[in-house]
Structures are given as C-alpha cells and as structure tokens.
Short mmCIF file of C-alpha atoms and ligand atoms in Angstrom, two decimals:
data_model
loop_
_atom_site.label_atom_id
_atom_site.label_comp_id
_atom_site.label_asym_id
_atom_site.label_seq_id
_atom_site.Cartn_x
_atom_site.Cartn_y
_atom_site.Cartn_z
CA MET A 1 -4.38 31.90 -80.57
CA GLU A 2 -3.21 35.42 -80.44
CA LEU A 3 0.46 35.82 -79.54
CA PRO A 4 1.78 38.95 -78.07
CA ASP A 5 4.06 41.21 -80.28
CA PHE A 6 7.73 40.19 -80.05
CA PRO A 7 8.87 43.18 -78.08
CA TRP A 8 12.66 42.88 -78.68
CA ASP A 9 12.08 44.17 -82.28
CA ARG A 10 11.20 47.49 -80.81
CA LEU A 11 14.77 47.75 -79.36
CA GLU A 12 16.48 47.44 -82.65
CA PRO A 13 16.78 51.18 -83.42
CA TYR A 14 18.38 51.66 -80.03
CA LYS A 15 20.66 48.89 -80.60
CA LYS A 16 21.79 50.61 -83.83
CA THR A 17 22.51 53.72 -81.96
CA ALA A 18 24.34 52.03 -79.16
CA ALA A 19 26.44 49.93 -81.63
CA ALA A 20 27.59 53.16 -83.33
CA HIS A 21 29.45 54.29 -80.16
CA PRO A 22 33.17 54.44 -80.83
CA GLY A 23 34.00 51.96 -77.94
CA GLY A 24 31.40 49.52 -79.33
CA LEU A 25 28.06 48.10 -77.97
CA VAL A 26 27.73 47.13 -74.39
CA ASP A 27 24.78 44.86 -74.59
CA LEU A 28 23.06 44.50 -71.12
CA SER A 29 19.55 43.88 -72.54
CA VAL A 30 19.20 40.09 -72.96
CA GLY A 31 20.42 38.12 -69.93
CA THR A 32 22.46 35.60 -72.00
CA PRO A 33 25.46 34.07 -70.29
CA VAL A 34 28.85 34.86 -71.83
CA ASP A 35 31.38 32.99 -69.67
CA PRO A 36 32.66 29.57 -70.88
CA THR A 37 30.62 26.48 -70.43
CA PRO A 38 32.32 24.60 -67.54
CA GLU A 39 34.76 21.85 -68.41
CA VAL A 40 32.80 19.28 -66.43
CA ALA A 41 29.79 19.73 -68.70
CA ARG A 42 31.78 19.73 -71.92
CA LYS A 43 33.66 16.56 -71.02
CA ALA A 44 30.51 14.68 -70.05
CA LEU A 45 28.77 15.91 -73.32
CA ALA A 46 31.78 14.75 -75.43
CA GLU A 47 32.00 11.47 -73.68
CA ALA A 48 28.26 10.75 -74.30
CA SER A 49 28.36 11.74 -77.97
CA ASP A 50 28.02 8.23 -79.18
CA ALA A 51 24.19 8.05 -78.81
CA PRO A 52 22.50 5.93 -81.50
CA GLY A 53 19.33 5.02 -79.45
CA TYR A 54 16.43 7.04 -78.33
CA PRO A 55 16.89 8.70 -74.93
CA GLN A 56 14.37 8.47 -72.22
CA THR A 57 11.97 11.31 -71.70
CA TRP A 58 12.18 10.75 -67.89
CA GLY A 59 15.95 11.12 -68.09
CA THR A 60 18.49 8.55 -67.04
CA PRO A 61 18.41 7.28 -63.48
CA ALA A 62 21.87 8.87 -63.00
CA LEU A 63 20.51 12.29 -64.07
CA ARG A 64 17.56 12.17 -61.76
CA GLU A 65 19.86 10.97 -58.90
CA SER A 66 22.20 13.97 -59.63
CA VAL A 67 19.40 16.53 -59.64
CA ALA A 68 17.95 15.06 -56.32
CA GLY A 69 21.35 15.34 -54.79
CA TRP A 70 21.70 18.96 -55.84
CA LEU A 71 18.24 19.63 -54.47
CA ARG A 72 19.15 18.16 -51.11
CA ARG A 73 22.65 19.71 -50.91
CA ARG A 74 22.02 23.14 -52.12
CA LEU A 75 18.40 23.79 -51.35
CA GLY A 76 17.53 21.47 -48.44
CA VAL A 77 14.74 19.99 -50.59
CA GLN A 78 13.97 16.19 -50.30
CA ALA A 79 12.87 15.17 -53.72
CA ASP A 80 12.24 11.59 -54.84
CA PRO A 81 14.51 11.14 -57.95
CA ASP A 82 11.40 9.54 -59.64
CA ALA A 83 9.73 12.93 -59.40
CA VAL A 84 12.39 14.66 -61.35
CA LEU A 85 11.60 15.43 -65.09
CA PRO A 86 14.08 16.99 -67.46
CA ALA A 87 13.09 19.83 -69.65
CA ILE A 88 14.77 21.04 -72.90
CA GLY A 89 15.60 24.30 -71.18
CA THR A 90 12.85 25.61 -69.03
CA LYS A 91 11.34 28.10 -71.52
CA GLU A 92 9.61 25.32 -73.39
CA LEU A 93 8.39 23.87 -70.10
CA VAL A 94 6.96 27.20 -68.97
CA ALA A 95 5.27 27.74 -72.24
CA TRP A 96 3.59 24.33 -72.49
CA LEU A 97 3.02 23.56 -68.80
CA PRO A 98 -0.52 24.91 -68.49
CA LEU A 99 -1.67 22.97 -71.62
CA LEU A 100 0.05 19.81 -70.43
CA LEU A 101 -1.57 20.06 -67.01
CA GLY A 102 -5.07 20.32 -68.65
CA VAL A 103 -5.57 24.13 -68.20
CA GLY A 104 -7.91 25.31 -70.93
CA PRO A 105 -10.43 27.81 -72.14
CA GLY A 106 -12.41 29.35 -69.26
CA ASP A 107 -9.47 28.75 -66.93
CA THR A 108 -7.28 31.39 -65.47
CA VAL A 109 -3.43 31.36 -65.11
CA VAL A 110 -1.99 33.94 -62.71
CA PHE A 111 1.51 35.26 -62.85
CA PRO A 112 3.36 38.24 -61.34
CA GLU A 113 2.65 41.79 -62.36
CA LEU A 114 6.25 42.15 -63.59
CA ALA A 115 7.15 38.84 -65.10
CA TYR A 116 9.02 36.78 -67.57
CA PRO A 117 6.82 37.00 -70.65
CA THR A 118 6.55 33.24 -71.22
CA TYR A 119 4.10 32.78 -68.38
CA ASP A 120 1.56 34.81 -70.43
CA VAL A 121 2.46 32.91 -73.53
CA GLY A 122 1.78 29.59 -71.77
CA ALA A 123 -1.68 30.80 -70.79
CA ARG A 124 -2.35 31.73 -74.48
CA ILE A 125 -1.04 28.31 -75.74
CA ALA A 126 -3.58 26.62 -73.36
CA GLY A 127 -6.38 28.95 -74.54
CA ALA A 128 -6.68 30.10 -70.99
CA THR A 129 -6.94 33.70 -69.62
CA GLY A 130 -3.74 35.11 -68.28
CA LEU A 131 -3.85 37.42 -65.30
CA ALA A 132 -0.89 39.48 -63.97
CA SER A 133 -1.36 39.89 -60.26
CA ASP A 134 0.95 40.02 -57.18
CA GLY A 135 -1.81 40.15 -54.55
CA LEU A 136 -3.79 37.21 -53.53
CA LEU A 137 -6.27 39.41 -51.85
CA GLN A 138 -6.65 41.20 -55.14
CA LEU A 139 -7.85 37.85 -56.59
CA GLY A 140 -10.83 37.70 -54.17
CA PRO A 141 -12.79 34.50 -54.40
CA ALA A 142 -11.24 33.73 -57.82
CA ARG A 143 -9.90 30.21 -58.23
CA PRO A 144 -7.22 30.16 -60.95
CA LYS A 145 -6.18 26.84 -62.31
CA LEU A 146 -2.50 27.60 -62.04
CA LEU A 147 -0.47 30.16 -60.14
CA TRP A 148 3.19 31.08 -61.15
CA ILE A 149 5.52 32.64 -58.71
CA ASN A 150 9.19 33.54 -59.53
CA SER A 151 11.72 34.09 -56.74
CA PRO A 152 14.32 35.35 -57.21
CA ALA A 153 12.49 37.29 -59.85
CA ASN A 154 13.09 38.39 -63.43
CA PRO A 155 13.09 41.36 -64.02
CA THR A 156 13.12 42.81 -60.55
CA GLY A 157 15.59 40.57 -58.68
CA LYS A 158 13.12 40.44 -55.79
CA VAL A 159 13.19 37.52 -53.34
CA LEU A 160 10.04 36.32 -51.76
CA PRO A 161 10.49 35.79 -48.01
CA PRO A 162 9.60 32.43 -46.43
CA ASP A 163 6.64 33.79 -44.70
CA HIS A 164 5.18 35.02 -47.94
CA LEU A 165 5.79 31.71 -49.60
CA ARG A 166 4.09 29.88 -46.87
CA LYS A 167 1.07 32.04 -47.28
CA VAL A 168 0.99 31.46 -50.97
CA VAL A 169 1.34 27.71 -50.51
CA SER A 170 -1.68 27.51 -48.06
CA TRP A 171 -3.80 29.89 -50.19
CA ALA A 172 -3.21 27.62 -53.18
CA ARG A 173 -3.84 24.43 -51.35
CA GLU A 174 -7.09 25.81 -49.76
CA ARG A 175 -8.45 26.44 -53.27
CA GLY A 176 -6.99 23.42 -55.15
CA VAL A 177 -4.81 25.79 -57.22
CA THR A 178 -1.56 24.28 -58.73
CA LEU A 179 1.26 26.45 -57.54
CA VAL A 180 4.43 26.49 -59.88
CA SER A 181 7.51 28.19 -58.61
CA ASP A 182 10.07 29.17 -61.18
CA GLU A 183 13.37 29.06 -59.28
CA CYS A 184 15.91 29.41 -61.98
CA TYR A 185 17.90 32.05 -60.17
CA ILE A 186 17.83 30.46 -56.74
CA GLU A 187 21.62 30.22 -56.21
CA LEU A 188 22.24 33.70 -57.59
CA TYR A 189 21.68 36.02 -54.58
CA TRP A 190 23.74 38.98 -53.38
CA GLU A 191 22.13 40.60 -50.47
CA GLY A 192 19.64 39.71 -47.68
CA GLU A 193 18.38 36.30 -46.93
CA GLN A 194 19.07 33.23 -49.00
CA PRO A 195 16.22 32.46 -51.35
CA VAL A 196 14.17 29.43 -50.32
CA SER A 197 12.51 26.79 -52.60
CA VAL A 198 8.75 26.35 -52.34
CA LEU A 199 9.60 22.65 -51.83
CA HIS A 200 11.62 23.23 -48.74
CA PRO A 201 9.97 21.44 -45.77
CA ASP A 202 9.81 24.74 -43.82
CA ILE A 203 7.61 26.22 -46.61
CA CYS A 204 5.49 23.22 -47.80
CA GLY A 205 5.33 21.26 -44.52
CA GLY A 206 7.10 18.32 -46.11
CA SER A 207 4.50 17.50 -48.61
CA HIS A 208 4.87 18.52 -52.34
CA GLU A 209 1.15 18.02 -53.07
CA GLY A 210 -0.12 20.66 -55.52
CA LEU A 211 3.40 22.21 -55.97
CA LEU A 212 5.87 22.23 -58.73
CA ALA A 213 9.34 23.87 -58.84
CA VAL A 214 11.17 24.72 -62.13
CA HIS A 215 15.01 24.92 -62.27
CA SER A 216 17.53 25.62 -65.00
CA LEU A 217 21.23 25.11 -65.71
CA SER A 218 21.34 28.03 -68.12
CA LYS A 219 22.41 30.79 -65.61
CA ARG A 220 23.97 28.69 -62.87
CA SER A 221 26.27 26.79 -65.10
CA ASN A 222 26.53 28.80 -68.49
CA LEU A 223 24.56 25.96 -70.18
CA ALA A 224 21.89 27.99 -72.03
CA GLY A 225 23.20 26.60 -75.28
CA TYR A 226 22.65 23.02 -74.19
CA ARG A 227 19.07 23.56 -73.13
CA ALA A 228 18.95 21.92 -69.75
CA GLY A 229 16.46 22.36 -66.89
CA PHE A 230 13.84 20.29 -64.96
CA VAL A 231 10.68 20.29 -63.05
CA THR A 232 9.93 18.48 -59.80
CA GLY A 233 7.42 18.40 -57.06
CA ASP A 234 4.04 16.71 -56.73
CA PRO A 235 4.65 13.21 -58.13
CA VAL A 236 1.16 13.02 -59.65
CA LEU A 237 1.56 16.15 -61.69
CA VAL A 238 5.03 15.15 -62.71
CA ARG A 239 3.69 11.76 -63.85
CA ARG A 240 1.16 13.57 -65.99
CA LEU A 241 3.70 15.79 -67.52
CA LEU A 242 5.93 12.76 -68.20
CA GLU A 243 3.23 10.74 -70.01
CA LEU A 244 2.32 13.64 -72.30
CA ARG A 245 5.90 14.66 -72.94
CA LYS A 246 6.65 11.05 -73.86
CA HIS A 247 3.97 10.95 -76.41
CA ALA A 248 4.84 14.36 -77.76
CA GLY A 249 8.57 13.60 -78.04
CA MET A 250 9.70 16.32 -75.67
CA ILE A 251 12.94 14.42 -74.95
CA MET A 252 16.18 15.93 -73.85
CA PRO A 253 19.05 14.58 -76.11
CA ALA A 254 21.24 11.91 -74.36
CA PRO A 255 24.56 13.76 -74.41
CA VAL A 256 22.83 16.72 -72.68
CA GLN A 257 21.37 14.36 -70.07
CA ALA A 258 24.92 13.24 -69.35
CA ALA A 259 26.24 16.76 -69.25
CA MET A 260 23.43 17.83 -67.00
CA ALA A 261 24.03 15.01 -64.55
CA ALA A 262 27.74 15.91 -64.28
CA THR A 263 27.03 19.59 -63.89
CA TYR A 264 24.49 19.12 -61.06
CA ASP A 265 27.03 16.82 -59.38
CA ASP A 266 29.58 19.68 -59.33
CA ASP A 267 29.23 22.88 -57.14
CA ALA A 268 32.72 24.30 -57.61
CA HIS A 269 32.14 25.79 -61.15
CA ALA A 270 28.94 27.32 -59.93
CA ALA A 271 30.57 28.98 -56.98
CA GLU A 272 33.16 30.54 -59.40
CA GLN A 273 30.44 31.80 -61.63
CA ILE A 274 28.56 33.31 -58.69
CA GLU A 275 31.65 35.30 -57.65
CA ARG A 276 32.11 36.55 -61.27
CA TYR A 277 28.59 37.97 -61.26
CA ARG A 278 28.91 39.27 -57.67
CA ALA A 279 31.79 41.44 -58.81
CA ARG A 280 30.13 42.62 -61.99
CA ARG A 281 26.94 43.44 -60.16
CA ALA A 282 28.69 45.44 -57.49
CA THR A 283 30.68 47.73 -59.96
CA LEU A 284 27.76 48.14 -62.24
CA LYS A 285 25.35 49.07 -59.38
CA THR A 286 27.71 51.63 -58.01
CA ALA A 287 28.26 53.14 -61.37
CA LEU A 288 24.42 53.27 -62.09
CA GLU A 289 23.78 54.96 -58.72
CA GLY A 290 26.61 57.38 -59.40
CA HIS A 291 24.95 58.29 -62.65
CA GLY A 292 21.78 59.15 -61.01
CA PHE A 293 19.84 55.80 -61.02
CA ARG A 294 18.03 54.28 -58.17
CA VAL A 295 18.23 50.50 -58.13
CA ASP A 296 15.18 48.83 -56.67
CA HIS A 297 15.02 45.26 -55.22
CA SER A 298 17.73 43.49 -57.19
CA GLU A 299 18.99 41.61 -54.20
CA ALA A 300 19.27 38.44 -56.32
CA SER A 301 19.11 37.28 -59.97
CA LEU A 302 21.14 38.60 -62.84
CA TYR A 303 19.48 41.98 -63.23
CA LEU A 304 19.67 45.51 -61.76
CA TRP A 305 16.01 46.90 -61.86
CA SER A 306 16.93 50.65 -62.28
CA THR A 307 15.06 53.90 -62.66
CA ARG A 308 15.67 57.59 -63.14
CA ASP A 309 12.01 58.26 -62.43
CA GLU A 310 11.19 58.86 -66.07
CA PRO A 311 9.52 56.73 -68.75
CA CYS A 312 11.57 53.72 -69.51
CA TRP A 313 12.06 54.47 -73.29
CA GLU A 314 13.73 57.74 -72.35
CA THR A 315 16.15 55.83 -70.19
CA VAL A 316 16.76 53.29 -72.84
CA SER A 317 17.50 56.18 -75.32
CA HIS A 318 19.86 57.98 -72.89
CA LEU A 319 21.85 54.73 -72.27
CA ALA A 320 21.88 53.92 -75.97
CA SER A 321 23.57 57.30 -76.54
CA LEU A 322 26.40 56.01 -74.32
CA GLY A 323 26.49 52.80 -76.27
CA VAL A 324 24.74 50.76 -73.41
CA LEU A 325 21.66 48.72 -74.46
CA VAL A 326 19.23 47.82 -71.68
CA ALA A 327 15.68 46.41 -71.65
CA PRO A 328 12.74 48.72 -71.09
CA GLY A 329 10.66 47.70 -67.94
CA GLU A 330 7.57 47.87 -70.00
CA PHE A 331 8.56 44.51 -71.65
CA TYR A 332 7.66 42.78 -68.38
CA GLY A 333 4.39 44.49 -67.65
CA PRO A 334 2.86 47.89 -67.50
CA ALA A 335 4.04 48.32 -63.94
CA GLY A 336 7.58 48.51 -65.38
CA GLY A 337 6.94 51.60 -67.26
CA ARG A 338 9.50 53.75 -65.40
CA HIS A 339 12.19 51.11 -64.97
CA VAL A 340 14.85 49.42 -67.11
CA ARG A 341 16.36 46.02 -66.69
CA VAL A 342 20.12 46.06 -66.75
CA ALA A 343 21.61 42.67 -67.04
CA ILE A 344 24.97 41.76 -65.34
CA THR A 345 25.58 39.06 -68.00
CA ALA A 346 28.47 40.69 -69.87
CA THR A 347 32.25 40.04 -69.80
CA ASP A 348 34.43 41.93 -67.26
CA GLU A 349 35.74 43.93 -70.21
CA ARG A 350 32.33 45.08 -71.30
CA ILE A 351 31.10 45.77 -67.76
CA ALA A 352 34.24 47.82 -67.17
CA GLU A 353 33.44 49.74 -70.36
CA ALA A 354 29.88 50.45 -69.28
CA VAL A 355 31.20 51.62 -65.85
CA ALA A 356 33.70 53.98 -67.54
CA ARG A 357 31.00 55.42 -69.70
CA LEU A 358 28.60 55.97 -66.81
CA GLY A 359 31.36 57.54 -64.73
C1 PLP B 401 12.29 33.68 -64.96
C2 PLP B 401 12.84 32.84 -66.07
N1 PLP B 401 12.34 31.57 -66.19
C3 PLP B 401 12.72 30.83 -67.17
C4 PLP B 401 13.74 31.16 -68.15
C5 PLP B 401 14.18 30.20 -69.17
O1 PLP B 401 15.49 29.85 -69.07
P1 PLP B 401 15.98 28.49 -69.88
O2 PLP B 401 14.94 28.21 -70.98
O3 PLP B 401 17.29 28.95 -70.45
O4 PLP B 401 16.06 27.43 -68.87
C6 PLP B 401 14.26 32.47 -68.02
C7 PLP B 401 15.35 32.86 -68.96
O5 PLP B 401 15.80 33.97 -68.90
C8 PLP B 401 13.77 33.32 -66.85
O6 PLP B 401 14.29 34.56 -66.76
#
C-alpha cells in the first residue's frame, strides 16, 4: 500500500520563521482545540477510573442512550440506540471504514475534491481506488462502493443544503452505493441555514438504509485528547462494523465511554464553546478581509477558507513573516492551490495577537 506523503512536514520551515516573530507564534494551522475539557467530562472520566474489566466494543447502554438522546434533541434524528457504535475518535473510523465494510481492490471510494485527507487514506488501506469528485454527474454511470460527504466541510466550511443532500441520498440509493456523511462540525455554524444531518427524516425519508453518519466530540466538547466519536445509521452496516471491531479489539476505554455519555447529555458546555468560536471567527474574519483576503464559504466549521488570489505557499510565507502559521489549501486537494485554511482554534489572546498583526 502506498501512503501519501505526510504534508505537514513541508510546513516546518514556515513554522520556524513564524516562531521567530518577537510576539511568538500564532498557530492557526492545525485545528486542535485549546480550551479546557468541560468539567462534566472530566468528572465522569475520574469517577469511572476504576475499570479492571474489558469494556464493550458496542459501548455501554448508557452511552448509546446518551448519543441517541443528543441526536434527537440537537439534530432531529431518530436513531435506535442499538445502532450507535463508539469510535476511538473518528479519524480511525474514517481510515478503516472502507476496509471494514468490505471495500477492496477494484472498488472506488469517492470523496470531496477538497477534503480531509483521511478519506483518501481509507481508500488506500482498503486497496481501493480513491476518487476526488464533487459532482455526481461527473461520475457518469460509475458505481462507487462508498461515497463520503462532509458537511459542514473541512477545509472550506461549506454547508450542503437539504436539497443537495436529498439528491445525493437518492443517487446513492439508486446505485446501491453506501453513503457516509462526516458530520463532525454539525453544531458549529455561523451564518446561513443550520446544517442538517443526512439521517434527518426530511433528507432520508425516515429510513437509514445505506446511510451512515459519523460524529465526534473532539471539536464540540474539546475532547480531542480523549478520542471519542461514533458512527450510526443503517443497522445492518453498523452490525457489520461492530462484529469486525469486536474481533479486532477496536474498543473505546471504559472511562472514556463514561465521559462521552456525560458529555452528550450536556448541551450547556457546548453552547459556551460555540460562542467562544463565534467571537474568534468574527474578529479574525474581519482582520483577514481588512488585510486584503477574500474568505470563501466558511459559513460553518472551525476554518476560514481564505485567499489573496495567489499560490497558497506565497500566502503561507507572507503570513509566516507576521508570525502566523496557516495550512496551504493544497493539503486538501489540488483545487485548494490558491487558498489557505485558517483555523479559529486558538486562545482569545493568540487570536487578538493575530488580529493586531494583520491590522
Ligand atoms: C472532517 C473531519 N473528520 C474527522 C476528523 C477526525 O476527528 P477526531 O478523530 O478527532 O474525531 C476531523 C479532524 O479534524 C475532520 O476535520
């Protein structure tokens, strides 16, 4: 299997330049959360720390109920708790999903043109062919085994409207294609319409057949360090994933299961976090625009997809000279060659520093 180059190594020289700025580095390249893990999660984790026995791959009934409750409350999705399967963070799930669903050599996995790189890695792990494409028409009569969508999107912050989602669902169903929707930013939106889950009855018609949705607590709840996410949807597909993950030992630790349940039961901390990001995004967006950037899409998620209409590495270099590190759009596909991805996941102090330097 041929893995792609690890692109972040190419950013190292720019990181050195940016770190030499007298005011220190403002790192807006990787979207890693920086605010404290909520007390509700830490308390549940600590209280579950006595865990001598093996945990269940399927997750505790309490965890699956909490997740189903959150899906109902926040997304209007009716999921059977038995069709909820925890993942040790969703990156591993994204990377192994094609293989675990029986995708293999000769099969095609389609993902967005500008995308989180792990969809491609997952196709490679399965020995399948990865194809970056946004247009269903572009695919012609092709019948991929698996189709990824990601709304709100990394890196563009774009939200797919309900009409588009409905079209993708019927396209996939007509062809027997498994549709997997990565919805890890679904509660993080700033402008326009609220993002909708592919499992919402208005989108899928009430049946989850052929559909999976992937969710994560990393961004919503500052839990990236715990590794907590899940997949749900078609009970037959979830059952298959469960069976294989059981055999392979892909088991979320028991204390993390407890923390995840408590975290999905609580919306207050997530609302606070959303407001923090909203404020940071607004000041940073204004500063970027004042500095001559155009910010495209970015109505949701944790990124400002920004351009000065020049090759992305020139923008990376310019911002590094101001001590600000961003990700070149090229990391997410050739279509990103003239954009940079600016993450809003930095402390208020660092965002204020970036704003001052752009001003
Ligand atoms: C689109 C997308 N999917 C999945 C993930 C993986 O998140 P985690 O493994 O923390 O759940 C990320 C992380 O940045 C992402 O941007």
